[in-house]
XYZ file of C-alpha atoms in Angstrom:
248
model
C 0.000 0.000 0.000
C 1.266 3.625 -1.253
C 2.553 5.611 2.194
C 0.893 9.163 2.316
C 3.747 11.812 2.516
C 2.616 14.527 5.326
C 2.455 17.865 4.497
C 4.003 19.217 7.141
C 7.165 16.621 6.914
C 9.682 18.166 4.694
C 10.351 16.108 1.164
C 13.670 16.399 1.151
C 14.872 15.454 4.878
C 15.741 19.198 5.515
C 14.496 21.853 7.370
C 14.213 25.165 5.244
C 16.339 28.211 6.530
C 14.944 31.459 6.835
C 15.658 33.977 4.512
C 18.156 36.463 5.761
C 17.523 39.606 6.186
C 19.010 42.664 4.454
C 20.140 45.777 6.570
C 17.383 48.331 6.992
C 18.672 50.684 4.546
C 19.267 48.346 1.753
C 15.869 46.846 2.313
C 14.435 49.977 2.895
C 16.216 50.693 -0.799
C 14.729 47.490 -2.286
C 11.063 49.725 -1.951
C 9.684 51.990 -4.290
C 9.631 54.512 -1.325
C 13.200 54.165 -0.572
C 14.462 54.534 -4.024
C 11.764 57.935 -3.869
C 13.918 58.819 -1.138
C 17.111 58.476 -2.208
C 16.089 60.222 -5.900
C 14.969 62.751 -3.440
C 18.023 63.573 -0.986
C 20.564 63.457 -4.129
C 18.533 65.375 -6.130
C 18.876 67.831 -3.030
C 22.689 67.587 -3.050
C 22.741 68.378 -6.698
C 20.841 70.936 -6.541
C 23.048 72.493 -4.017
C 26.206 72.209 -6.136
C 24.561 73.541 -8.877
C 23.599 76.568 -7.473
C 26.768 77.056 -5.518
C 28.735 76.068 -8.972
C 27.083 78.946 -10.799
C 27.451 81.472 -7.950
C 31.144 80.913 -7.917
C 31.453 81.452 -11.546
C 29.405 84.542 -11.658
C 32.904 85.858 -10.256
C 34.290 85.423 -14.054
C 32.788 88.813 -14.357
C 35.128 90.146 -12.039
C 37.817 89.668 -13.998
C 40.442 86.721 -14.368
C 42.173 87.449 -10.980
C 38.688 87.129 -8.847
C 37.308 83.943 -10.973
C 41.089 82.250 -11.043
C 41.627 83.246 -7.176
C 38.053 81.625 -6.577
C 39.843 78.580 -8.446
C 42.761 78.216 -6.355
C 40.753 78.916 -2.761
C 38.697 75.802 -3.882
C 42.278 73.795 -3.576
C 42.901 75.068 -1.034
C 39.938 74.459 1.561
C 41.173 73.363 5.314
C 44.710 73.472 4.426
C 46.873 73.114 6.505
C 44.051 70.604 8.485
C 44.376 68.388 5.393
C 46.983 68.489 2.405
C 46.167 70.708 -0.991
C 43.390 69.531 -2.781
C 42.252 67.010 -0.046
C 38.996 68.869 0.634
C 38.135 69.431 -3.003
C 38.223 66.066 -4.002
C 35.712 64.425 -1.084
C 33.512 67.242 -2.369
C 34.028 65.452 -5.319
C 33.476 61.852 -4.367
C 30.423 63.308 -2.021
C 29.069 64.321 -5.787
C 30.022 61.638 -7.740
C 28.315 59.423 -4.806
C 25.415 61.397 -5.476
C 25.113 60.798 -9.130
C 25.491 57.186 -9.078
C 23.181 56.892 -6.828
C 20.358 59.450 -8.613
C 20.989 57.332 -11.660
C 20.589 53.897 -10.057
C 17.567 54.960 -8.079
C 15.678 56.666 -11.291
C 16.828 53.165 -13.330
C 15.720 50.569 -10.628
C 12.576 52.934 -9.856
C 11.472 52.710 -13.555
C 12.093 48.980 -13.954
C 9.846 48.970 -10.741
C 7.069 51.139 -12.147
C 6.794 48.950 -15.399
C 6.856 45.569 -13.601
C 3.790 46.979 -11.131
C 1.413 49.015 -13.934
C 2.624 47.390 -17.658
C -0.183 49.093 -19.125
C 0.313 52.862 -19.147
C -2.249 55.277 -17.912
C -4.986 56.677 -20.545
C -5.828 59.692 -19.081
C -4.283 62.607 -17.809
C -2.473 62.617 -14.538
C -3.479 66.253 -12.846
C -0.966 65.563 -10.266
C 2.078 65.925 -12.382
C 2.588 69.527 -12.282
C 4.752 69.793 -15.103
C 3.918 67.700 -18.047
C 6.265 68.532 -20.731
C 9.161 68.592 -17.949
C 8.125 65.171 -16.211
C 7.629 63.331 -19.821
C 11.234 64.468 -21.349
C 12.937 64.035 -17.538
C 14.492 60.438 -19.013
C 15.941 62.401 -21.885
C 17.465 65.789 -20.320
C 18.663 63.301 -17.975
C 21.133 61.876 -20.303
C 21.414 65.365 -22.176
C 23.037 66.889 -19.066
C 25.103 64.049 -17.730
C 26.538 64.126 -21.394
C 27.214 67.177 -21.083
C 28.465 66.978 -18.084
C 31.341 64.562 -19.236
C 32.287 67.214 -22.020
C 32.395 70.014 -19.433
C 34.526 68.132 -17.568
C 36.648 67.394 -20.247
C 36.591 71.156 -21.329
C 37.145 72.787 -18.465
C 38.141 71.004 -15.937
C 40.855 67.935 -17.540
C 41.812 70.622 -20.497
C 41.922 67.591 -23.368
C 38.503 68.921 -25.244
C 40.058 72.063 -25.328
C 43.052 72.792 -27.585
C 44.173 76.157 -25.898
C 43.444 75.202 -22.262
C 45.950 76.271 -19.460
C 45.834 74.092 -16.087
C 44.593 76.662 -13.012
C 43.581 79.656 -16.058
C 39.928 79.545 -15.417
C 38.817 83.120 -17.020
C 41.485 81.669 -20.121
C 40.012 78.897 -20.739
C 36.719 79.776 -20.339
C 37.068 82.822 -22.885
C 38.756 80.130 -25.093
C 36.364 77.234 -25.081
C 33.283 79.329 -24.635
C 34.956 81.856 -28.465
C 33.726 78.506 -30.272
C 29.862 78.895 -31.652
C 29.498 75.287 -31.813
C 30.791 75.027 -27.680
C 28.725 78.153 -26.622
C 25.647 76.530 -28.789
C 26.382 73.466 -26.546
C 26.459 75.218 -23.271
C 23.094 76.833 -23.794
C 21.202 74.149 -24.953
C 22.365 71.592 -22.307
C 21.701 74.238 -19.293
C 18.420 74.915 -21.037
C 17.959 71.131 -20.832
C 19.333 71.369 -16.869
C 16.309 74.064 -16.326
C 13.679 71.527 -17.126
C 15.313 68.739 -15.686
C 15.409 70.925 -12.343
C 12.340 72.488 -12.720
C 10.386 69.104 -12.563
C 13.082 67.705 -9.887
C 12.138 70.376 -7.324
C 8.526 69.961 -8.013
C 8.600 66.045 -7.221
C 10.915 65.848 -4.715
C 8.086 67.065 -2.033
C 6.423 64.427 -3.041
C 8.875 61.970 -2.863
C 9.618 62.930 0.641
C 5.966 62.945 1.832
C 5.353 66.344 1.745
C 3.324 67.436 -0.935
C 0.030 69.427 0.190
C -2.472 70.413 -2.696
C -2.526 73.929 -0.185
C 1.251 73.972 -1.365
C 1.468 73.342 -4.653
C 1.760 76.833 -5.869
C 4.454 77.561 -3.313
C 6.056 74.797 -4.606
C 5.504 75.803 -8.725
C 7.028 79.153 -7.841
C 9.966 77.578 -6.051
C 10.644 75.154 -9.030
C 10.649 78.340 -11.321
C 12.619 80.655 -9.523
C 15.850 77.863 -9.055
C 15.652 76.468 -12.464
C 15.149 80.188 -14.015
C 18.204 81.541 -11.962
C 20.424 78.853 -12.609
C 19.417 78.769 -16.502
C 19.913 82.718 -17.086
C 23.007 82.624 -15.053
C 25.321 79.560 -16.891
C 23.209 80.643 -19.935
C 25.249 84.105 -19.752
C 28.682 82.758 -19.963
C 28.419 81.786 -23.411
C 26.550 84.642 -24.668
C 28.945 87.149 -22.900
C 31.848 85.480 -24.293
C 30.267 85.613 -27.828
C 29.523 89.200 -27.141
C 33.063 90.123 -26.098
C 31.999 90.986 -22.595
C 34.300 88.576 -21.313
C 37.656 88.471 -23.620
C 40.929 88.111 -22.741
């Protein structure tokens, strides 16, 4: 006669182990909420930079002494605490931190959202407050993080620039910036940054859990004013090169 197998006896002669658990913070990652959060606080750090990034090179205007003594105070932050440079480059890792992270969260996040809705929405969605800005985010995404590896490469490693002088900031920004096809570049792709912060600020009250409908025009204005500021200011550089407002 055929012996019943229990179900509570386990088929294989082993007890199952429990499945072990992930720190808080990388299971708190693993959520949709987490990776909101995350998309959130770096999106906060790069907004930070960017502003401060722009302030500092408002001092081009100056002249090349205030812009290219700005330049060399940057090296030199907490010396003698910590040797040259030290300073500038955790600021550095802090950022590129940052960005690795945004990029991962705003991947793993999409992937999410397509595995839990497949079929996208019909109608309108009147809580997106920007629609043009939230439907090309994906795309000035890449636009500025391209561009960011050129401006790099421009300004700040010298090797996309044929006349560039290591430490000559108001040089080689007059030099790189004389070129229609660089200044062309430089507009669009902050242009691009505008929208990309303009819809960043807007969401990331939401993704931090506090959006309030009573708030939302706070909130519009706010997303205006920093992606308006920071678009007419880097916008500038090229266009008072061009003009011969800044020349060597």
């Amino acid at each position: 006669m055929a012996q019943t197998i229990s179900k509570r006896e386990p088929i294989s002669g082993t007890a199952s182990q429990p499945r072990r658990r992930k720190p808080f913070l990388l299971d708190l990652y693993g959520t949709a909420v987490g990776k909101k959060y995350v998309m959130a606080i770096t999106g906060i750090i790069g907004i930070g930079f960017v502003i401060a990034h722009m302030i500092g090179n408002l001092k081009v205007y100056l002249g090349p002494e205030e812009i290219d003594h700005y330049s060399e105070f940057l090296r030199e932050l907490l010396v003698p605490l910590v040797p040259r440079g030290v300073a500038l480059w955790l600021l550095r890792l802090v950022l590129i931190g940052a960005l690795l992270l945004h990029l991962h969260a705003a991947y793993t996040l999409t992937v999410l959202n397509r595995r839990a809705r497949p079929v996208k929405y019909q109608s309108s969605r009147d809580y997106i407050a920007a629609n043009f800005a939230s439907r090309t985010m994906r795309w000035t995404g890449i636009i500025v993080l391209l561009f960011l590896a050129f401006h790099l490469a421009d300004l700040t490693w010298g090797f996309a620039n044929p006349d560039f002088v290591s430490g000559a900031v108001y040089y080689n920004l007059d030099t790189s910036l004389s070129r229609w096809p660089v200044a062309l570049l430089y507009i669009v792709a902050n242009i691009a940054l505008g929208i990309h912060l303009f819809h960043g600020v807007w969401s990331l009250f939401q993704s931090l859990g506090w959006a309030n409908p009573r708030f939302n025009v706070w909130r519009r204005y706010l997303a205006t004013a920093i992606a308006t500021i920071i678009v007419v200011g880097n916008v500038s550089f090229p266009v008072a090169v061009l003009a011969g407002v800044i020349e060597i």
